[in-house]
Short mmCIF file of C-alpha atoms in Angstrom, two decimals:
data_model
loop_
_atom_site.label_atom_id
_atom_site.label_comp_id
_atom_site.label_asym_id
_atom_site.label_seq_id
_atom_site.Cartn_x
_atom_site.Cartn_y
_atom_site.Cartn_z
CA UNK A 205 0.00 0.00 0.00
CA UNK A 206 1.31 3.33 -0.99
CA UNK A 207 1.43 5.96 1.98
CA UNK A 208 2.83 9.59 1.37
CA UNK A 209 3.65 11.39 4.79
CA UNK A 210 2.85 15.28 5.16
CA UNK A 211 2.63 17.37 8.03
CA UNK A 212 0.87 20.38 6.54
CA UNK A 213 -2.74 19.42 6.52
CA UNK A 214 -4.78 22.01 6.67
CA UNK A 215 -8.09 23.75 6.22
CA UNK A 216 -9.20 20.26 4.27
CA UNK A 217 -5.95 20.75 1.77
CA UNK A 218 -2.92 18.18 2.33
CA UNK A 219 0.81 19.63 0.69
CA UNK A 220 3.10 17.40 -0.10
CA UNK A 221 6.88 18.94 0.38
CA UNK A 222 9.35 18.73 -2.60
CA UNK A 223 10.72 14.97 -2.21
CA UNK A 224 7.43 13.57 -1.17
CA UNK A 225 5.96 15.34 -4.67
CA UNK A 226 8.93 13.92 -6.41
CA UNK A 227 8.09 10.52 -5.60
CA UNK A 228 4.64 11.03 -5.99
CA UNK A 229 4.60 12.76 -9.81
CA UNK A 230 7.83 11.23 -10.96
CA UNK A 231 8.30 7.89 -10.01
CA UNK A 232 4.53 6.85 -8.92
CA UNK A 233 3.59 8.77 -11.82
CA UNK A 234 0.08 9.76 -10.25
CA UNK A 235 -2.03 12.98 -11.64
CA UNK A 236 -4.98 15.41 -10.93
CA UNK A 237 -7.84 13.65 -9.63
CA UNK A 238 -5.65 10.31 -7.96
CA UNK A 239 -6.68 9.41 -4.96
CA UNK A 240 -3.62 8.99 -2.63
CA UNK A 241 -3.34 8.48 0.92
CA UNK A 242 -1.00 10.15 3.60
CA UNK A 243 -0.38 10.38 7.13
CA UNK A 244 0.54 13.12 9.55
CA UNK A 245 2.90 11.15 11.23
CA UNK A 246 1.02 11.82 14.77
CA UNK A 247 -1.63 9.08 13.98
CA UNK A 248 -4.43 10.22 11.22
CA UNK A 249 -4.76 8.46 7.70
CA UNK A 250 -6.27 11.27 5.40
CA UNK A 251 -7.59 9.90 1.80
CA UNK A 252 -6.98 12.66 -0.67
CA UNK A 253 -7.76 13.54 -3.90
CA UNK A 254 -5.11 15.31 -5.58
CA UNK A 255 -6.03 18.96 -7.29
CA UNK A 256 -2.41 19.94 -8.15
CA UNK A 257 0.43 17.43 -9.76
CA UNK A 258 3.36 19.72 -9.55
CA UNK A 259 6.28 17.49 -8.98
CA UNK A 260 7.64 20.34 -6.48
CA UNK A 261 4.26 20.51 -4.57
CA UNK A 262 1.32 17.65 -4.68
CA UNK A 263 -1.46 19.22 -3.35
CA UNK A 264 -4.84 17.25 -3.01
CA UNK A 265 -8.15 17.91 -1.09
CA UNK A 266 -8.81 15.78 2.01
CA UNK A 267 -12.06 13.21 1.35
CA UNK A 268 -11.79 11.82 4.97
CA UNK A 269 -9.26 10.69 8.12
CA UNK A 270 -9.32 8.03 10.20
CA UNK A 271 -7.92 8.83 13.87
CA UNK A 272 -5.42 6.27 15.64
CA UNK A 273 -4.72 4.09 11.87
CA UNK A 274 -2.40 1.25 12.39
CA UNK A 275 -2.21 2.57 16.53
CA UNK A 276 -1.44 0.35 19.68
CA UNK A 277 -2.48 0.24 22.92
CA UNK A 278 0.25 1.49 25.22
CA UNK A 279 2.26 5.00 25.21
CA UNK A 280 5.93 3.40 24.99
CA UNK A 281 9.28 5.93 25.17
CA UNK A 282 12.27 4.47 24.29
CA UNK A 283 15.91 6.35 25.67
CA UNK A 284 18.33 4.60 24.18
CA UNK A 285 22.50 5.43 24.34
CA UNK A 286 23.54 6.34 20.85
CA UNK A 287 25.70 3.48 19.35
CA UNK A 288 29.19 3.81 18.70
CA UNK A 289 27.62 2.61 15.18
CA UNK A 290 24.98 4.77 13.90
CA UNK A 291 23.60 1.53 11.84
CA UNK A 292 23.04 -0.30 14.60
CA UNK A 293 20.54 2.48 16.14
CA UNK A 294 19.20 3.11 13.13
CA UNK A 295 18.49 -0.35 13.04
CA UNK A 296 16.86 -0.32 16.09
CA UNK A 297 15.00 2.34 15.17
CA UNK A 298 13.63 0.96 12.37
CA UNK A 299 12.60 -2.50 13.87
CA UNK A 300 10.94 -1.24 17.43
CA UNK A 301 9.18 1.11 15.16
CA UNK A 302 7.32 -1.80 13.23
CA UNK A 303 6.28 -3.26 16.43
CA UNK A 304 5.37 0.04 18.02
CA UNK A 305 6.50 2.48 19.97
CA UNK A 306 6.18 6.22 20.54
CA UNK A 307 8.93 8.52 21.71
CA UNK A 308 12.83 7.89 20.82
CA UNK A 309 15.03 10.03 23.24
CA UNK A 310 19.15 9.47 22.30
CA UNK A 311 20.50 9.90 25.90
CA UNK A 312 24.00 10.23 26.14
CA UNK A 313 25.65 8.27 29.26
CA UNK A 314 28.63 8.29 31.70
CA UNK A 315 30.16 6.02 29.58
CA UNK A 316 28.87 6.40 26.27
CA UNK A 317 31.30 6.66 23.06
CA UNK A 318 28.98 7.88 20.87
CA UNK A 319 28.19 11.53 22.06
CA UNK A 320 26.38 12.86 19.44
CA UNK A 321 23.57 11.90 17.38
CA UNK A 322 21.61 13.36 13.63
CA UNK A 323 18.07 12.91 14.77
CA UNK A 324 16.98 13.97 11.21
CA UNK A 325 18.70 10.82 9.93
CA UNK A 326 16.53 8.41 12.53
CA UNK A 327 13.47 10.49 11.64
CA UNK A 328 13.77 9.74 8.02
CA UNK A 329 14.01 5.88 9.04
CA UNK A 330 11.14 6.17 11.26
CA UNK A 331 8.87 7.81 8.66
CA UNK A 332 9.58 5.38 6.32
CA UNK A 333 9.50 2.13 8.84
CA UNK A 334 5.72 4.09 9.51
CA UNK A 335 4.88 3.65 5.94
CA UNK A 336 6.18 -0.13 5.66
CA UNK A 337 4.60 -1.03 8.37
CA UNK A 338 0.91 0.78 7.95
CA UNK A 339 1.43 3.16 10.86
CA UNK A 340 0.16 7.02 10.59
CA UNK A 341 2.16 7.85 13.74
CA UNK A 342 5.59 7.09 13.73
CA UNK A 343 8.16 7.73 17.51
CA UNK A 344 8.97 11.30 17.63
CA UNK A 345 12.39 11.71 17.90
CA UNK A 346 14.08 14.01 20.90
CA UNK A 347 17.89 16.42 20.72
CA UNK A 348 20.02 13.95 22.84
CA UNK A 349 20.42 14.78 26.17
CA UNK A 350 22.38 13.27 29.04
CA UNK A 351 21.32 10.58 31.04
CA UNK A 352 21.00 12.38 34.05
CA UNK A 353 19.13 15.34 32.35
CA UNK A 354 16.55 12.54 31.50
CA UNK A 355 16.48 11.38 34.56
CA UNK A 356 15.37 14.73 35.89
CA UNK A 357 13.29 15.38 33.31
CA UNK A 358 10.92 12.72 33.71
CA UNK A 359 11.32 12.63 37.72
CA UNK A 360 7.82 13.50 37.96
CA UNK A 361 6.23 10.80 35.06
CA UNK A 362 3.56 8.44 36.22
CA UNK A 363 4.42 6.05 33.64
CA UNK A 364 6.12 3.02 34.37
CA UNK A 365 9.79 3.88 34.56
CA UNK A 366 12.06 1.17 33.53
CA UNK A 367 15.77 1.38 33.92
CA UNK A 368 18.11 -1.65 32.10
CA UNK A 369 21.40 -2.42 32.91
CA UNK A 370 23.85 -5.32 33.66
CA UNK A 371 25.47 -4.58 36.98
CA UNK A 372 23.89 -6.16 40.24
CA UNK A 373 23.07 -3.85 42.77
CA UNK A 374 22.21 -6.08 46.49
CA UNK A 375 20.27 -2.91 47.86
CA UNK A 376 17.90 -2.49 44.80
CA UNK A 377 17.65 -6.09 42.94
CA UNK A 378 16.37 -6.09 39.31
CA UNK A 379 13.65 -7.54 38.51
CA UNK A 380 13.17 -8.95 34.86
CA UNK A 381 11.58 -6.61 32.38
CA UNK A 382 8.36 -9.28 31.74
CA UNK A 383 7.79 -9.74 35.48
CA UNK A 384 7.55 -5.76 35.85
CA UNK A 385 5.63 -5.83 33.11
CA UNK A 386 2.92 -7.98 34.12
CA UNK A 387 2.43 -6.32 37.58
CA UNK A 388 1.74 -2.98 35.65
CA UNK A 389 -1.64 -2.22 34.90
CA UNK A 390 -1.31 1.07 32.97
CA UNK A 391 -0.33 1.94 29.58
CA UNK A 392 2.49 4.68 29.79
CA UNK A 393 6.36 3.07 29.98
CA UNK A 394 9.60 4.27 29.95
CA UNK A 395 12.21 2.35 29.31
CA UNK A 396 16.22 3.43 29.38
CA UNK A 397 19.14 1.16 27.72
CA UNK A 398 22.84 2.28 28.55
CA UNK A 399 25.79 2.34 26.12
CA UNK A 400 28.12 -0.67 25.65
CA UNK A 401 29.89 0.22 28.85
CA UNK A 402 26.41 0.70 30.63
CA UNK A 403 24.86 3.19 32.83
CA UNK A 404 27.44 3.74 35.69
CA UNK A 405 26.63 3.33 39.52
CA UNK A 406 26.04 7.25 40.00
CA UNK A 407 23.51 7.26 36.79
CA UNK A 408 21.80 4.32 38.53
CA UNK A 409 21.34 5.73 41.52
CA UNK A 410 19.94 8.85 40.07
CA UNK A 411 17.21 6.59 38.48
CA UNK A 412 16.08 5.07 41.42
CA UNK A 413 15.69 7.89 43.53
CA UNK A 414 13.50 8.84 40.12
CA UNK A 415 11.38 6.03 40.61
CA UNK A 416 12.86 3.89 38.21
CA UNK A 417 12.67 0.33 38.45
CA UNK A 418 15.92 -1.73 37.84
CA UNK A 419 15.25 -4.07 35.81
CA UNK A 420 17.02 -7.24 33.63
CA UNK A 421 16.48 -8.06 29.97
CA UNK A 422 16.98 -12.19 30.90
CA UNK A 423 20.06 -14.62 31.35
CA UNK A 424 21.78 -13.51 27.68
CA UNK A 425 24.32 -10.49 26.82
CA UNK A 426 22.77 -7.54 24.60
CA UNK A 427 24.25 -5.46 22.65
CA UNK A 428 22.65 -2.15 23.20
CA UNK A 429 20.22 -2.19 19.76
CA UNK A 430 19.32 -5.76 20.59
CA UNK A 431 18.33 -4.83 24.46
CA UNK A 432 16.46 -1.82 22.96
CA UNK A 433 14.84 -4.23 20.89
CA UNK A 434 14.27 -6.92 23.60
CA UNK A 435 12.65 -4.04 25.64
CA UNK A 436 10.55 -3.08 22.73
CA UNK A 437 9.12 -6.67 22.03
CA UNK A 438 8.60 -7.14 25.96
CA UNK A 439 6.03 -4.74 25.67
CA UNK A 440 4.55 -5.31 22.31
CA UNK A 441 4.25 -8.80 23.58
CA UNK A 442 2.94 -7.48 27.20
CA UNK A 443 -0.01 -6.55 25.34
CA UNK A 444 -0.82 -9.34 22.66
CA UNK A 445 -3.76 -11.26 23.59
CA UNK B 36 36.40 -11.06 27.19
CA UNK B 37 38.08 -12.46 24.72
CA UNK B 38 37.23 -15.77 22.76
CA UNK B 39 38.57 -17.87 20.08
CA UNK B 40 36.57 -20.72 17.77
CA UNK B 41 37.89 -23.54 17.14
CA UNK B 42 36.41 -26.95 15.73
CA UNK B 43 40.03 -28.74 16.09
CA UNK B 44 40.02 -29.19 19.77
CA UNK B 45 40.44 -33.31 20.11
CA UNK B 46 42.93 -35.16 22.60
CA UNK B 47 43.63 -32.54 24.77
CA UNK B 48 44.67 -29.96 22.02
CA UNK B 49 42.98 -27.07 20.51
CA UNK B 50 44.44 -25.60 17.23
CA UNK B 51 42.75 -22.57 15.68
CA UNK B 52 42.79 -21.93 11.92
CA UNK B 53 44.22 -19.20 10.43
CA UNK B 54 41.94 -16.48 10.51
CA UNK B 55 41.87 -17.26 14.10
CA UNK B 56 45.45 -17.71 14.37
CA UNK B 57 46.31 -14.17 12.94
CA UNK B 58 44.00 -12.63 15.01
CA UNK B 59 45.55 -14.21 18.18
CA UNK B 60 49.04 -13.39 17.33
CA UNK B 61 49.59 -10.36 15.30
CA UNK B 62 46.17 -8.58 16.79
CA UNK B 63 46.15 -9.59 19.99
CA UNK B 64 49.50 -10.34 20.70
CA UNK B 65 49.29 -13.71 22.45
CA UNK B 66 52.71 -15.73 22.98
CA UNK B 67 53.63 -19.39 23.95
CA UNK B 68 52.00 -19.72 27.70
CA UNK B 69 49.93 -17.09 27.20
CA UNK B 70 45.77 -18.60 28.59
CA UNK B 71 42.91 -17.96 26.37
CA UNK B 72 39.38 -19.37 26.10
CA UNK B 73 38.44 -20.95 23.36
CA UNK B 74 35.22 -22.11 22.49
CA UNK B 75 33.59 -24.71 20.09
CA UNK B 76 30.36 -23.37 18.37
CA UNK B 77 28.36 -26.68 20.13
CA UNK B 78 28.22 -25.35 23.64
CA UNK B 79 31.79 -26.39 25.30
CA UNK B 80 34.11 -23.50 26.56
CA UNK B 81 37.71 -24.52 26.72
CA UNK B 82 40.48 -22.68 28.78
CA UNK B 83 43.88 -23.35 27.50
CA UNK B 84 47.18 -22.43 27.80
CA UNK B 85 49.01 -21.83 24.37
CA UNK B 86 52.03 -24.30 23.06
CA UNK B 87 52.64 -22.50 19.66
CA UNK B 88 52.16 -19.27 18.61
CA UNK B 89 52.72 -19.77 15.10
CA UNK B 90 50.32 -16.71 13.22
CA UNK B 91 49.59 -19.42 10.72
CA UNK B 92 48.02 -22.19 13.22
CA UNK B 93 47.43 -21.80 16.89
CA UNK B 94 48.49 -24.51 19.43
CA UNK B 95 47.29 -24.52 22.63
CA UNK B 96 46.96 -27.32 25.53
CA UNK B 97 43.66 -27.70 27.11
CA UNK B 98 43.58 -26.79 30.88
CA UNK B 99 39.90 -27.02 31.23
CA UNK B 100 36.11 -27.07 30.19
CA UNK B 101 32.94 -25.99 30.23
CA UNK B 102 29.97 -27.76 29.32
CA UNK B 103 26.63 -25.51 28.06
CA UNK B 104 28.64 -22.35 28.97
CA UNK B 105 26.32 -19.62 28.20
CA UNK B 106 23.39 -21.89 26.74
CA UNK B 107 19.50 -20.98 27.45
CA UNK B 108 17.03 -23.78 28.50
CA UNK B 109 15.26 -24.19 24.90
CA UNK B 110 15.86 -25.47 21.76
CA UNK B 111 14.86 -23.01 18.67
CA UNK B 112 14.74 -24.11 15.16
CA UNK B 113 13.98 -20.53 13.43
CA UNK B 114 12.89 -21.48 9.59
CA UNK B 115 13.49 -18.57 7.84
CA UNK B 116 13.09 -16.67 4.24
CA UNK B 117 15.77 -15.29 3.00
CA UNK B 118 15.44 -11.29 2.44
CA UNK B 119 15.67 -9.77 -0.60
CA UNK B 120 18.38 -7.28 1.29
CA UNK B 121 21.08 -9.93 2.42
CA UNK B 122 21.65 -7.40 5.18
CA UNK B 123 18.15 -7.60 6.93
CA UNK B 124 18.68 -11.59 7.37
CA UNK B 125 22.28 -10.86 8.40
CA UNK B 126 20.84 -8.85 11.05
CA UNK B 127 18.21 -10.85 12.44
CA UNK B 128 20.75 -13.64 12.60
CA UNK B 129 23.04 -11.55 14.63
CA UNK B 130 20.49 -10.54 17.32
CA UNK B 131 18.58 -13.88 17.62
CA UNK B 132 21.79 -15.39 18.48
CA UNK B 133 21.82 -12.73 20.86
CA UNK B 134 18.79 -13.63 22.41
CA UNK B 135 19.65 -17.37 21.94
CA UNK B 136 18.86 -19.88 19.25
CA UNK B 137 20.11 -22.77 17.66
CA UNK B 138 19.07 -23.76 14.40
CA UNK B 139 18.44 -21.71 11.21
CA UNK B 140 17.19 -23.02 7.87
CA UNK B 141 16.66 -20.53 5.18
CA UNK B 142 13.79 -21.68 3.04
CA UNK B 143 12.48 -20.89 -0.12
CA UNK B 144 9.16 -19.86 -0.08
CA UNK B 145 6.47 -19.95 -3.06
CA UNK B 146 6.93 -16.06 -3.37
CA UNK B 147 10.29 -15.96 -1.83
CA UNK B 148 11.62 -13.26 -4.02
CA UNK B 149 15.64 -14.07 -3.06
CA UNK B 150 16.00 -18.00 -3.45
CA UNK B 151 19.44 -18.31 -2.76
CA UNK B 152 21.67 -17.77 0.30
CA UNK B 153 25.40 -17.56 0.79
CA UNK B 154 24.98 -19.41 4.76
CA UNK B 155 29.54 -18.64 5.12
CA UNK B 156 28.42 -15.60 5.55
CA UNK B 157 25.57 -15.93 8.13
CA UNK B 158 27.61 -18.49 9.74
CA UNK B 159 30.36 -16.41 10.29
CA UNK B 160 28.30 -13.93 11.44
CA UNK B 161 26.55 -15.86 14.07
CA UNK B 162 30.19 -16.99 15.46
CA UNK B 163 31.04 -13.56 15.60
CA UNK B 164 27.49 -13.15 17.73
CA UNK B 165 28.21 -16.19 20.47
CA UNK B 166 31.74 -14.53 20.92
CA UNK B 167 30.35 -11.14 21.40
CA UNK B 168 27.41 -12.48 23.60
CA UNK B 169 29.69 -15.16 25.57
CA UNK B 170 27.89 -18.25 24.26
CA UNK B 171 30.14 -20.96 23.74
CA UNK B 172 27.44 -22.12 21.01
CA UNK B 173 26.24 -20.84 17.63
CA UNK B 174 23.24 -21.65 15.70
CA UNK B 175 23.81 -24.10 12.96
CA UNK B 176 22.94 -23.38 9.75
CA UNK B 177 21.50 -25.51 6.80
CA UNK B 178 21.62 -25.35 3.32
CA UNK B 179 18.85 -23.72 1.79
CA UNK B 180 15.32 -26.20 1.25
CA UNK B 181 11.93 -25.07 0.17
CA UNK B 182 9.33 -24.36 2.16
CA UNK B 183 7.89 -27.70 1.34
CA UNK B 184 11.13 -29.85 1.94
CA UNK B 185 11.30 -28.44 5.29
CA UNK B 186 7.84 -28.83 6.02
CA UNK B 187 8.22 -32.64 4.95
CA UNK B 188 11.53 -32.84 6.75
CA UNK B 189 10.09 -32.09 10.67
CA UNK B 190 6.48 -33.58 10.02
CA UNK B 191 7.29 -36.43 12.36
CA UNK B 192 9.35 -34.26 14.74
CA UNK B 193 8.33 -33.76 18.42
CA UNK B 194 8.73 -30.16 18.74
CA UNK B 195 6.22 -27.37 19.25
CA UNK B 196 5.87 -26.44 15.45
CA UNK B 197 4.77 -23.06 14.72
CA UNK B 198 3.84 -21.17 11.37
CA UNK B 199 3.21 -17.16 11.22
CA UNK B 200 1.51 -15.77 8.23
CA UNK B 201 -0.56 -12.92 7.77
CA UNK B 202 -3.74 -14.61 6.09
CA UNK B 203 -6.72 -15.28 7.53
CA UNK B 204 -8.22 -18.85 7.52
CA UNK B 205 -11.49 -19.39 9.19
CA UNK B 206 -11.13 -23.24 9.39
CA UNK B 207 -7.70 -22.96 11.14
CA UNK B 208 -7.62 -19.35 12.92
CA UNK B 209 -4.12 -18.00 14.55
CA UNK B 210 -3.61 -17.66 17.53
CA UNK B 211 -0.82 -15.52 19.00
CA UNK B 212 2.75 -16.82 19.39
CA UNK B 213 2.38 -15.96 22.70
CA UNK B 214 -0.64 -17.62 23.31
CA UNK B 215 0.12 -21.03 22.03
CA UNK B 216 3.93 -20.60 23.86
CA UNK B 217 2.15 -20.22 27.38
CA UNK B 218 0.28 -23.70 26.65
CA UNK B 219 3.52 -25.36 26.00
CA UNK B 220 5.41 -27.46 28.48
CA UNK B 221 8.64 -29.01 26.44
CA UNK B 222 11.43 -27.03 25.22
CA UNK B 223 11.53 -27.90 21.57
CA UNK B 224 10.35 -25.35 19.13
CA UNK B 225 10.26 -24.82 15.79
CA UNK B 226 8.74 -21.54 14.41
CA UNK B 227 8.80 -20.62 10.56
CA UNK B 228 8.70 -16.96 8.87
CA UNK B 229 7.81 -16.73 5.55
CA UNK B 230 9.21 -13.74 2.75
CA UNK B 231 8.21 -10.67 2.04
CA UNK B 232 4.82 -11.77 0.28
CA UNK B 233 3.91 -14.20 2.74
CA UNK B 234 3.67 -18.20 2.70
CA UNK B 235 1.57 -19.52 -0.15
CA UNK B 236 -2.16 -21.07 0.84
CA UNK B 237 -0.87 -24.43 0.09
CA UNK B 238 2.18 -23.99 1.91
CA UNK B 239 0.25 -23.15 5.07
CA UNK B 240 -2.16 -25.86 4.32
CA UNK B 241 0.90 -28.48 4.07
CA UNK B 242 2.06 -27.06 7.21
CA UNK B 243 -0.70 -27.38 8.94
CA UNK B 244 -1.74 -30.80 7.65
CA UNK B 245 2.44 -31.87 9.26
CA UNK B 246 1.53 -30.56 12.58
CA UNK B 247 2.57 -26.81 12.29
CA UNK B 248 0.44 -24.67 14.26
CA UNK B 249 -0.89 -21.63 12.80
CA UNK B 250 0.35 -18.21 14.13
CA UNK B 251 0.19 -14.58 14.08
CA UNK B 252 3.04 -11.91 15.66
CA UNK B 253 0.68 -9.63 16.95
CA UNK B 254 -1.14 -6.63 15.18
CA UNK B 255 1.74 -5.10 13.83
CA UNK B 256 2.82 -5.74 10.14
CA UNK B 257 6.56 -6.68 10.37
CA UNK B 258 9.48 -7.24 7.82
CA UNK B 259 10.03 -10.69 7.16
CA UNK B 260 13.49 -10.36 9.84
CA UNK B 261 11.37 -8.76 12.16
CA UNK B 262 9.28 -11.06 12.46
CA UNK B 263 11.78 -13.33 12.86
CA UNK B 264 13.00 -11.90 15.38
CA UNK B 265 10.12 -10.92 17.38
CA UNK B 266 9.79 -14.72 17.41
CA UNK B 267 13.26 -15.45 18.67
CA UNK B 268 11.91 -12.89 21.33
CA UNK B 269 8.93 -14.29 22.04
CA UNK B 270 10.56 -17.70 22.91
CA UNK B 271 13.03 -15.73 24.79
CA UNK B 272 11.37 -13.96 27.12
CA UNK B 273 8.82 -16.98 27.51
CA UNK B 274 11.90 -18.83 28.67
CA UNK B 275 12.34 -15.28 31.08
CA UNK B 276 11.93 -16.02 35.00
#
């Protein structure tokens, strides 16, 4: 199914911006009077009927929208450490989007290597992952920000605050992720995965005091993408029947 | 931590080849009595002390082992399509191995769109992924079958046999891979993934007619390796205390 993504909807007229209307006019080849269908990237499916085939600016007149297309039922936000390589996380990206999931923040740890991140790079991924996989909301993406900024940031959240990491910690025990999970009853999670060197003992700490619940992603060794992944499918699979 | 691979390990001995070899010596910059771990792809973690330290072949004299050293407390078969991007099944390989697995068959589906698959590469791959994750044990791989073949192939076997497609079939509905995993009490499982356009209708109905139980992955549409993968997943945190 073809899906064009626009965020200027407005007044009952979708615009498609320049490479959108390239793909659309040139290589799709549609015309006046197609019917196409695109997606505001926040959740609505408009069907459109397109009034102007300029291959610099598509613009077509909305027929209807359908709120929450391709949705799921839980608000999940993903901060995940940057990867030393920016495949990997893009990788990541990509996958956890399919299966569904709302809000990327790129936190930068203690011991991270990777210190910066191009969000517009991961946004591109997630728009398209959205398309592939029949979503009209795709994860917004955050600016990184440290770990401990984070932290702080979401001190007062009543979600479910999930913190991942490898080290054991006899005061605070973790708990796997599915067993947290299970005892939750809401819909709003937060879920943090360190760098390859992990979050260190001070970031930890900062979590808890948070209210963020240590937790383990089972018996086997993740690499960061694949524990970002593992956290994502926890939850995806939380809530299949 | 640092591991070698090494088939050759018989009579007290352990000689790596010479990829392996190189790596040790003129990377790593190990000498005669120098320890390192070794382990064999089928589970065993060796420690051994090193007799030659020729960059060409590796001796080294077995001080100890390790039976199941890193192993998980299932067996997974993953039958898989083969992606048209050689990357995407290179990927899911990677982090399923991860997770843990132990058996991957590409097959070739009625509208399997790639219908080849170079399995050096995956295999080398996945050895990278037990060193990296400190499993002493990769996933085999097998020469590509069709669908059918490997249908034929494990029609007698034991195993909790699952197929996921996306169709509908009101005389043998889905249920989730979750679902049917919670009923199951052994720790054999099979679980096949079909391309990019989906197992054929006779496929499924051979499948089904063997003893392959019909599943769906939840209400997300996923890539043919994320599906995979969410399966791995699925097993694995099943398997999660």
């Amino acid at each position: 199914m073809e899906l064009f993504y626009s965020r200027d909807i407005e007044g009952g007229i979708c615009r498609l911006d320049q490479d959108e209307s390239c793909h659309c006019i040139k290589v799709l080849r549609h015309r006046c009077g197609d019917e196409i269908t695109v997606i505001d990237g926040c959740g609505t499916l408009y069907r459109c009927r397109m009034t102007s085939d300029s291959y610099k600016g598509v613009e077509a007149m909305v027929l209807s929208s359908e709120e929450g297309w391709g949705s799921h039922p839980y608000r999940l936000h993903l901060a995940v450490c940057p990867t030393k390589n920016n495949d990997r996380y893009e990788w990541f990206a990509e996958k956890a989007c399919e299966m569904g999931f709302d809000e990327l923040s790129p936190v930068i740890g203690d011991h991270s290597e990777r210190r910066v991140l191009k969000t517009a790079r991961v946004e591109k991924i997630l728009v398209s992952a959205a398309k592939q996989s029949l979503k009209a909301a795709f994860p917004s993406v955050n600016e990184p920000v440290s770990v401990k900024e984070f932290i702080a940031e979401h001190a007062s959240d009543n979600a479910l605050k999930l913190i991942a990491y490898c080290f054991e910690d006899d005061s605070a025990p973790r708990r796997s992720i599915k067993e947290v999970l299970q005892g939750y009853e809401g819909s709003e999670i937060i879920v943090m995965i360190g760098p390859e060197g992990d979050f260190s003992r001070e970031e930890a700490e900062l979590a808890l005091k948070a209210g963020f619940i240590p937790v383990h992603l089972g018996a086997s060794r993740l690499r960061t993408e694949t524990a970002a992944l593992t956290a994502a499918a926890a939850v995806y699979l939380h809530h299949m029947a």
